Amino acid sequence: EVQLVESGGNLVQPGRSLRLSCATSGFNFDGYAMHWVRQAPGKGLEWVSGVSWNSDVMAYADSVKGRFTISRDNAKNSLYLQMSSLRPEDTALYYCVKDTHHSANWEAFDYWGQGTLVTVSS
Amino acid sequence: IVLTQSPGTLSLSPGERATLSCRASQSLSSTYLAWYQQKPGQAPRLLVYGASSRATDTPDRFSGSGSGTDFILTISRLEPEDFAVYYCQHYGSSPLTFGGGTLVEIK
């Protein structure tokens, strides 16, 4: 059974940093690109960042570029998101998600974690 | 690529047909259009990818179609469990984008 379990969400002051983690199991983690998607309270979905299976390619939404860094550790089957210079508008539930296929391009997302909540407020 | 979904809210009764629209700001390869369903308090669930391919465990009352800039998700006969929010998504190249969502509510 595929499992994606996020952790690290918290209440943090504007300007501070936070690191999210996603522990995975049930599939060959090093065979798939992985992403972070967020959802502000009561709002829609926003793709945040993606990393290729071998970390060769990392991509970011403009809203987080230069502030967030995605990474993965294939030996630990884990995905990370280092968030810095946090803003109130970064407040959201952050989902860890898996690509459907091993591909040279980004794919649709077939598995989602349950999310970890990040609240940025003074 | 901006995805615009319409209508924002669709009020229908069980058994009725639902037609959800997703319009892209520029032409997409059909290979890279997906639809998701999200129920309150739950993570989204992939329904359709490649514009028309049903994901594993997606009931056949859900069908996706379209090309270029106009895509449709059709639910042939609404079941009680289908009332939810639906999002379309462009993938394939970054930035990946989602539409704003369509709420399908019970009339």
PDB file of C-alpha atoms in Angstrom:
ATOM      1  CA  GLU A   1       0.000   0.000   0.000  1.00  0.00           C
ATOM      2  CA  VAL A   2       1.346   3.383  -1.015  1.00  0.00           C
ATOM      3  CA  GLN A   3       1.679   5.782   1.896  1.00  0.00           C
ATOM      4  CA  LEU A   4       2.787   9.411   1.985  1.00  0.00           C
ATOM      5  CA  VAL A   5       3.036  10.929   5.466  1.00  0.00           C
ATOM      6  CA  GLU A   6       3.869  14.604   5.836  1.00  0.00           C
ATOM      7  CA  SER A   7       5.244  16.213   8.969  1.00  0.00           C
ATOM      8  CA  GLY A   8       6.820  19.442  10.104  1.00  0.00           C
ATOM      9  CA  GLY A   9       3.915  21.823   9.805  1.00  0.00           C
ATOM     10  CA  ASN A  10       3.595  24.391  12.563  1.00  0.00           C
ATOM     11  CA  LEU A  11       2.690  27.925  13.542  1.00  0.00           C
ATOM     12  CA  VAL A  12       5.586  30.183  12.589  1.00  0.00           C
ATOM     13  CA  GLN A  13       6.180  33.920  12.546  1.00  0.00           C
ATOM     14  CA  PRO A  14       6.587  35.824   9.285  1.00  0.00           C
ATOM     15  CA  GLY A  15      10.153  35.809   8.048  1.00  0.00           C
ATOM     16  CA  ARG A  16      11.048  32.564   9.799  1.00  0.00           C
ATOM     17  CA  SER A  17      11.884  29.184   8.312  1.00  0.00           C
ATOM     18  CA  LEU A  18      10.336  25.723   8.441  1.00  0.00           C
ATOM     19  CA  ARG A  19      11.210  22.338   6.993  1.00  0.00           C
ATOM     20  CA  LEU A  20       8.551  19.909   5.870  1.00  0.00           C
ATOM     21  CA  SER A  21       9.197  16.194   5.467  1.00  0.00           C
ATOM     22  CA  CYS A  22       7.322  13.439   3.673  1.00  0.00           C
ATOM     23  CA  ALA A  23       8.016   9.812   4.539  1.00  0.00           C
ATOM     24  CA  THR A  24       6.927   7.362   1.862  1.00  0.00           C
ATOM     25  CA  SER A  25       6.442   3.623   1.581  1.00  0.00           C
ATOM     26  CA  GLY A  26       4.805   1.042  -0.626  1.00  0.00           C
ATOM     27  CA  PHE A  27       6.421   1.986  -3.951  1.00  0.00           C
ATOM     28  CA  ASN A  28       9.835   2.427  -5.543  1.00  0.00           C
ATOM     29  CA  PHE A  29      10.430   5.986  -4.382  1.00  0.00           C
ATOM     30  CA  ASP A  30      13.505   6.500  -6.543  1.00  0.00           C
ATOM     31  CA  GLY A  31      11.479   5.766  -9.673  1.00  0.00           C
ATOM     32  CA  TYR A  32       9.135   8.744  -9.522  1.00  0.00           C
ATOM     33  CA  ALA A  33       9.142  12.503  -9.490  1.00  0.00           C
ATOM     34  CA  MET A  34       7.588  14.009  -6.381  1.00  0.00           C
ATOM     35  CA  HIS A  35       5.904  17.318  -5.642  1.00  0.00           C
ATOM     36  CA  TRP A  36       4.493  19.607  -3.000  1.00  0.00           C
ATOM     37  CA  VAL A  37       1.016  21.046  -3.533  1.00  0.00           C
ATOM     38  CA  ARG A  38      -0.641  23.449  -1.105  1.00  0.00           C
ATOM     39  CA  GLN A  39      -4.156  24.532  -0.329  1.00  0.00           C
ATOM     40  CA  ALA A  40      -4.898  27.677   1.638  1.00  0.00           C
ATOM     41  CA  PRO A  41      -7.903  27.428   3.982  1.00  0.00           C
ATOM     42  CA  GLY A  42     -11.096  27.367   1.946  1.00  0.00           C
ATOM     43  CA  LYS A  43      -9.205  27.869  -1.320  1.00  0.00           C
ATOM     44  CA  GLY A  44      -8.110  25.823  -4.321  1.00  0.00           C
ATOM     45  CA  LEU A  45      -5.010  23.830  -5.087  1.00  0.00           C
ATOM     46  CA  GLU A  46      -1.644  25.375  -5.897  1.00  0.00           C
ATOM     47  CA  TRP A  47       1.361  23.452  -7.129  1.00  0.00           C
ATOM     48  CA  VAL A  48       4.419  24.568  -5.155  1.00  0.00           C
ATOM     49  CA  SER A  49       7.415  22.573  -6.325  1.00  0.00           C
ATOM     50  CA  GLY A  50       8.541  19.360  -7.986  1.00  0.00           C
ATOM     51  CA  VAL A  51      11.731  17.281  -8.082  1.00  0.00           C
ATOM     52  CA  SER A  52      12.651  14.624 -10.629  1.00  0.00           C
ATOM     53  CA  TRP A  53      13.364  11.054  -9.590  1.00  0.00           C
ATOM     54  CA  ASN A  54      17.131  11.628  -9.500  1.00  0.00           C
ATOM     55  CA  SER A  55      17.043  15.268  -8.296  1.00  0.00           C
ATOM     56  CA  ASP A  56      18.385  16.488 -11.638  1.00  0.00           C
ATOM     57  CA  VAL A  57      15.409  18.775 -12.151  1.00  0.00           C
ATOM     58  CA  MET A  58      13.745  20.960  -9.560  1.00  0.00           C
ATOM     59  CA  ALA A  59      10.960  23.396 -10.357  1.00  0.00           C
ATOM     60  CA  TYR A  60       9.088  26.009  -8.384  1.00  0.00           C
ATOM     61  CA  ALA A  61       6.014  28.164  -8.596  1.00  0.00           C
ATOM     62  CA  ASP A  62       6.856  31.834  -9.006  1.00  0.00           C
ATOM     63  CA  SER A  63       5.210  32.529  -5.655  1.00  0.00           C
ATOM     64  CA  VAL A  64       7.894  30.542  -3.789  1.00  0.00           C
ATOM     65  CA  LYS A  65      10.922  30.751  -6.085  1.00  0.00           C
ATOM     66  CA  GLY A  66      13.995  31.862  -4.204  1.00  0.00           C
ATOM     67  CA  ARG A  67      12.409  31.147  -0.813  1.00  0.00           C
ATOM     68  CA  PHE A  68      11.600  27.424  -0.918  1.00  0.00           C
ATOM     69  CA  THR A  69      13.930  24.526  -1.720  1.00  0.00           C
ATOM     70  CA  ILE A  70      12.753  21.022  -2.559  1.00  0.00           C
ATOM     71  CA  SER A  71      14.953  17.999  -2.015  1.00  0.00           C
ATOM     72  CA  ARG A  72      14.743  14.251  -1.700  1.00  0.00           C
ATOM     73  CA  ASP A  73      16.724  11.419  -0.154  1.00  0.00           C
ATOM     74  CA  ASN A  74      16.143   8.260  -2.145  1.00  0.00           C
ATOM     75  CA  ALA A  75      17.976   6.161   0.433  1.00  0.00           C
ATOM     76  CA  LYS A  76      15.436   7.249   3.032  1.00  0.00           C
ATOM     77  CA  ASN A  77      12.399   7.288   0.693  1.00  0.00           C
ATOM     78  CA  SER A  78      11.755  10.836   1.812  1.00  0.00           C
ATOM     79  CA  LEU A  79      10.863  14.203   0.308  1.00  0.00           C
ATOM     80  CA  TYR A  80      11.551  17.577   1.889  1.00  0.00           C
ATOM     81  CA  LEU A  81      10.590  21.218   1.514  1.00  0.00           C
ATOM     82  CA  GLN A  82      12.771  23.846   3.128  1.00  0.00           C
ATOM     83  CA  MET A  83      10.749  27.035   3.458  1.00  0.00           C
ATOM     84  CA  SER A  84      12.360  30.345   4.346  1.00  0.00           C
ATOM     85  CA  SER A  85      11.249  33.981   4.524  1.00  0.00           C
ATOM     86  CA  LEU A  86       7.750  32.734   5.199  1.00  0.00           C
ATOM     87  CA  ARG A  87       4.827  35.046   4.564  1.00  0.00           C
ATOM     88  CA  PRO A  88       1.238  35.006   5.816  1.00  0.00           C
ATOM     89  CA  GLU A  89       0.131  34.033   2.305  1.00  0.00           C
ATOM     90  CA  ASP A  90       2.127  30.799   2.641  1.00  0.00           C
ATOM     91  CA  THR A  91      -0.431  29.642   5.209  1.00  0.00           C
ATOM     92  CA  ALA A  92      -1.855  26.408   3.828  1.00  0.00           C
ATOM     93  CA  LEU A  93      -2.152  22.672   4.073  1.00  0.00           C
ATOM     94  CA  TYR A  94       0.883  21.255   2.292  1.00  0.00           C
ATOM     95  CA  TYR A  95       0.456  17.951   0.462  1.00  0.00           C
ATOM     96  CA  CYS A  96       3.199  15.585  -0.631  1.00  0.00           C
ATOM     97  CA  VAL A  97       2.240  13.993  -3.959  1.00  0.00           C
ATOM     98  CA  LYS A  98       3.607  11.356  -6.325  1.00  0.00           C
ATOM     99  CA  ASP A  99       3.733  11.323 -10.113  1.00  0.00           C
ATOM    100  CA  THR A 100       1.718   8.584 -11.835  1.00  0.00           C
ATOM    101  CA  HIS A 101       4.492   7.440 -14.127  1.00  0.00           C
ATOM    102  CA  HIS A 102       8.240   7.471 -14.455  1.00  0.00           C
ATOM    103  CA  SER A 103       8.708   9.977 -17.241  1.00  0.00           C
ATOM    104  CA  ALA A 104      10.938  12.691 -18.636  1.00  0.00           C
ATOM    105  CA  ASN A 105       8.081  15.133 -18.041  1.00  0.00           C
ATOM    106  CA  TRP A 106       5.960  15.955 -15.031  1.00  0.00           C
ATOM    107  CA  GLU A 107       2.957  13.666 -14.731  1.00  0.00           C
ATOM    108  CA  ALA A 108      -0.429  13.737 -13.000  1.00  0.00           C
ATOM    109  CA  PHE A 109      -0.540  12.942  -9.287  1.00  0.00           C
ATOM    110  CA  ASP A 110      -1.870   9.523  -8.327  1.00  0.00           C
ATOM    111  CA  TYR A 111      -1.136   9.500  -4.598  1.00  0.00           C
ATOM    112  CA  TRP A 112      -1.500  12.283  -2.054  1.00  0.00           C
ATOM    113  CA  GLY A 113      -0.625  12.464   1.601  1.00  0.00           C
ATOM    114  CA  GLN A 114      -3.083  13.871   4.122  1.00  0.00           C
ATOM    115  CA  GLY A 115      -1.157  17.123   4.404  1.00  0.00           C
ATOM    116  CA  THR A 116       0.632  19.099   7.074  1.00  0.00           C
ATOM    117  CA  LEU A 117      -0.604  22.530   8.131  1.00  0.00           C
ATOM    118  CA  VAL A 118       1.662  25.549   7.987  1.00  0.00           C
ATOM    119  CA  THR A 119       0.385  28.725   9.604  1.00  0.00           C
ATOM    120  CA  VAL A 120       2.380  31.915   9.211  1.00  0.00           C
ATOM    121  CA  SER A 121       1.269  34.536  11.678  1.00  0.00           C
ATOM    122  CA  SER A 122       2.678  36.868  14.288  1.00  0.00           C
TER     123      SER A 122
ATOM    124  CA  ILE B   1      -0.966  28.398 -18.528  1.00  0.00           C
ATOM    125  CA  VAL B   2      -4.109  29.608 -16.777  1.00  0.00           C
ATOM    126  CA  LEU B   3      -6.971  27.139 -16.431  1.00  0.00           C
ATOM    127  CA  THR B   4     -10.480  28.550 -16.042  1.00  0.00           C
ATOM    128  CA  GLN B   5     -13.178  26.220 -14.796  1.00  0.00           C
ATOM    129  CA  SER B   6     -16.891  26.763 -15.239  1.00  0.00           C
ATOM    130  CA  PRO B   7     -19.341  26.910 -13.772  1.00  0.00           C
ATOM    131  CA  GLY B   8     -18.093  27.753 -10.316  1.00  0.00           C
ATOM    132  CA  THR B   9     -20.990  25.851  -8.792  1.00  0.00           C
ATOM    133  CA  LEU B  10     -23.235  23.224 -10.347  1.00  0.00           C
ATOM    134  CA  SER B  11     -26.472  22.380  -8.512  1.00  0.00           C
ATOM    135  CA  LEU B  12     -27.875  19.046  -9.620  1.00  0.00           C
ATOM    136  CA  SER B  13     -29.880  16.111  -8.311  1.00  0.00           C
ATOM    137  CA  PRO B  14     -28.682  12.513  -8.004  1.00  0.00           C
ATOM    138  CA  GLY B  15     -29.131  10.704 -11.293  1.00  0.00           C
ATOM    139  CA  GLU B  16     -28.595  13.822 -13.381  1.00  0.00           C
ATOM    140  CA  ARG B  17     -25.746  14.390 -15.807  1.00  0.00           C
ATOM    141  CA  ALA B  18     -22.957  16.807 -14.861  1.00  0.00           C
ATOM    142  CA  THR B  19     -20.820  18.636 -17.408  1.00  0.00           C
ATOM    143  CA  LEU B  20     -17.772  20.485 -16.086  1.00  0.00           C
ATOM    144  CA  SER B  21     -15.638  22.730 -18.277  1.00  0.00           C
ATOM    145  CA  CYS B  22     -11.945  23.589 -18.145  1.00  0.00           C
ATOM    146  CA  ARG B  23     -10.556  26.166 -20.563  1.00  0.00           C
ATOM    147  CA  ALA B  24      -6.831  26.766 -20.995  1.00  0.00           C
ATOM    148  CA  SER B  25      -5.257  30.121 -21.832  1.00  0.00           C
ATOM    149  CA  GLN B  26      -3.202  28.427 -24.528  1.00  0.00           C
ATOM    150  CA  SER B  27      -3.392  25.163 -26.388  1.00  0.00           C
ATOM    151  CA  LEU B  28      -2.421  22.101 -24.373  1.00  0.00           C
ATOM    152  CA  SER B  29      -1.258  18.723 -25.415  1.00  0.00           C
ATOM    153  CA  SER B  30      -4.130  16.475 -24.410  1.00  0.00           C
ATOM    154  CA  THR B  31      -1.577  14.213 -22.852  1.00  0.00           C
ATOM    155  CA  TYR B  32      -1.157  16.678 -20.004  1.00  0.00           C
ATOM    156  CA  LEU B  33      -4.635  17.446 -18.672  1.00  0.00           C
ATOM    157  CA  ALA B  34      -5.964  15.789 -15.514  1.00  0.00           C
ATOM    158  CA  TRP B  35      -9.086  15.970 -13.362  1.00  0.00           C
ATOM    159  CA  TYR B  36      -9.269  15.524  -9.570  1.00  0.00           C
ATOM    160  CA  GLN B  37     -12.107  15.158  -7.092  1.00  0.00           C
ATOM    161  CA  GLN B  38     -11.880  16.555  -3.580  1.00  0.00           C
ATOM    162  CA  LYS B  39     -14.339  15.938  -0.771  1.00  0.00           C
ATOM    163  CA  PRO B  40     -14.387  17.999   2.444  1.00  0.00           C
ATOM    164  CA  GLY B  41     -11.548  17.112   4.786  1.00  0.00           C
ATOM    165  CA  GLN B  42      -9.919  14.792   2.264  1.00  0.00           C
ATOM    166  CA  ALA B  43      -6.965  14.990  -0.068  1.00  0.00           C
ATOM    167  CA  PRO B  44      -7.735  15.255  -3.772  1.00  0.00           C
ATOM    168  CA  ARG B  45      -8.130  12.063  -5.763  1.00  0.00           C
ATOM    169  CA  LEU B  46      -7.030  11.596  -9.376  1.00  0.00           C
ATOM    170  CA  LEU B  47      -9.973  10.752 -11.657  1.00  0.00           C
ATOM    171  CA  VAL B  48      -8.712  11.283 -15.201  1.00  0.00           C
ATOM    172  CA  TYR B  49      -5.308  11.885 -16.792  1.00  0.00           C
ATOM    173  CA  GLY B  50      -4.257  12.405 -20.382  1.00  0.00           C
ATOM    174  CA  ALA B  51      -7.590  14.240 -20.832  1.00  0.00           C
ATOM    175  CA  SER B  52      -9.556  10.998 -21.203  1.00  0.00           C
ATOM    176  CA  SER B  53      -7.851   8.084 -19.440  1.00  0.00           C
ATOM    177  CA  ARG B  54      -9.586   6.999 -16.260  1.00  0.00           C
ATOM    178  CA  ALA B  55      -7.331   6.467 -13.256  1.00  0.00           C
ATOM    179  CA  THR B  56      -7.370   3.221 -11.317  1.00  0.00           C
ATOM    180  CA  ASP B  57     -10.689   2.741  -9.493  1.00  0.00           C
ATOM    181  CA  THR B  58     -12.405   5.642 -11.284  1.00  0.00           C
ATOM    182  CA  PRO B  59     -15.987   4.559 -12.057  1.00  0.00           C
ATOM    183  CA  ASP B  60     -16.928   4.526 -15.734  1.00  0.00           C
ATOM    184  CA  ARG B  61     -19.650   7.123 -15.172  1.00  0.00           C
ATOM    185  CA  PHE B  62     -16.755   9.619 -15.199  1.00  0.00           C
ATOM    186  CA  SER B  63     -15.406  10.504 -18.630  1.00  0.00           C
ATOM    187  CA  GLY B  64     -12.986  13.133 -19.838  1.00  0.00           C
ATOM    188  CA  SER B  65     -12.787  14.651 -23.289  1.00  0.00           C
ATOM    189  CA  GLY B  66     -11.461  17.632 -25.171  1.00  0.00           C
ATOM    190  CA  SER B  67      -8.382  18.996 -26.861  1.00  0.00           C
ATOM    191  CA  GLY B  68      -6.536  22.219 -27.509  1.00  0.00           C
ATOM    192  CA  THR B  69      -7.929  24.737 -25.056  1.00  0.00           C
ATOM    193  CA  ASP B  70     -11.281  23.172 -24.134  1.00  0.00           C
ATOM    194  CA  PHE B  71     -11.713  20.144 -21.912  1.00  0.00           C
ATOM    195  CA  ILE B  72     -14.771  18.541 -20.339  1.00  0.00           C
ATOM    196  CA  LEU B  73     -15.383  16.194 -17.431  1.00  0.00           C
ATOM    197  CA  THR B  74     -18.736  14.445 -17.662  1.00  0.00           C
ATOM    198  CA  ILE B  75     -20.414  12.495 -14.888  1.00  0.00           C
ATOM    199  CA  SER B  76     -23.125  10.535 -16.657  1.00  0.00           C
ATOM    200  CA  ARG B  77     -25.390   9.903 -13.665  1.00  0.00           C
ATOM    201  CA  LEU B  78     -24.576  11.552 -10.364  1.00  0.00           C
ATOM    202  CA  GLU B  79     -24.307   9.271  -7.379  1.00  0.00           C
ATOM    203  CA  PRO B  80     -24.546  10.684  -3.818  1.00  0.00           C
ATOM    204  CA  GLU B  81     -20.786  10.230  -3.361  1.00  0.00           C
ATOM    205  CA  ASP B  82     -20.019  12.381  -6.427  1.00  0.00           C
ATOM    206  CA  PHE B  83     -20.994  15.665  -4.804  1.00  0.00           C
ATOM    207  CA  ALA B  84     -17.629  17.324  -4.304  1.00  0.00           C
ATOM    208  CA  VAL B  85     -15.213  19.868  -5.766  1.00  0.00           C
ATOM    209  CA  TYR B  86     -13.524  19.049  -9.059  1.00  0.00           C
ATOM    210  CA  TYR B  87     -10.244  20.513 -10.289  1.00  0.00           C
ATOM    211  CA  CYS B  88      -8.573  20.319 -13.661  1.00  0.00           C
ATOM    212  CA  GLN B  89      -4.784  20.424 -13.883  1.00  0.00           C
ATOM    213  CA  HIS B  90      -2.152  21.051 -16.518  1.00  0.00           C
ATOM    214  CA  TYR B  91       1.039  19.052 -16.097  1.00  0.00           C
ATOM    215  CA  GLY B  92       3.927  18.009 -18.355  1.00  0.00           C
ATOM    216  CA  SER B  93       5.933  21.178 -17.962  1.00  0.00           C
ATOM    217  CA  SER B  94       6.354  23.669 -15.177  1.00  0.00           C
ATOM    218  CA  PRO B  95       4.752  25.582 -13.777  1.00  0.00           C
ATOM    219  CA  LEU B  96       2.028  23.033 -13.270  1.00  0.00           C
ATOM    220  CA  THR B  97      -1.313  24.716 -12.762  1.00  0.00           C
ATOM    221  CA  PHE B  98      -4.764  23.937 -11.411  1.00  0.00           C
ATOM    222  CA  GLY B  99      -8.092  25.446 -12.302  1.00  0.00           C
ATOM    223  CA  GLY B 100     -10.075  27.216  -9.620  1.00  0.00           C
ATOM    224  CA  GLY B 101     -12.461  24.295  -9.165  1.00  0.00           C
ATOM    225  CA  THR B 102     -16.126  23.495  -9.722  1.00  0.00           C
ATOM    226  CA  LEU B 103     -18.336  22.624  -6.775  1.00  0.00           C
ATOM    227  CA  VAL B 104     -20.968  20.028  -7.643  1.00  0.00           C
ATOM    228  CA  GLU B 105     -23.655  20.366  -4.995  1.00  0.00           C
ATOM    229  CA  ILE B 106     -26.935  18.648  -4.322  1.00  0.00           C
ATOM    230  CA  LYS B 107     -29.888  20.625  -5.602  1.00  0.00           C
TER     231      LYS B 107
END
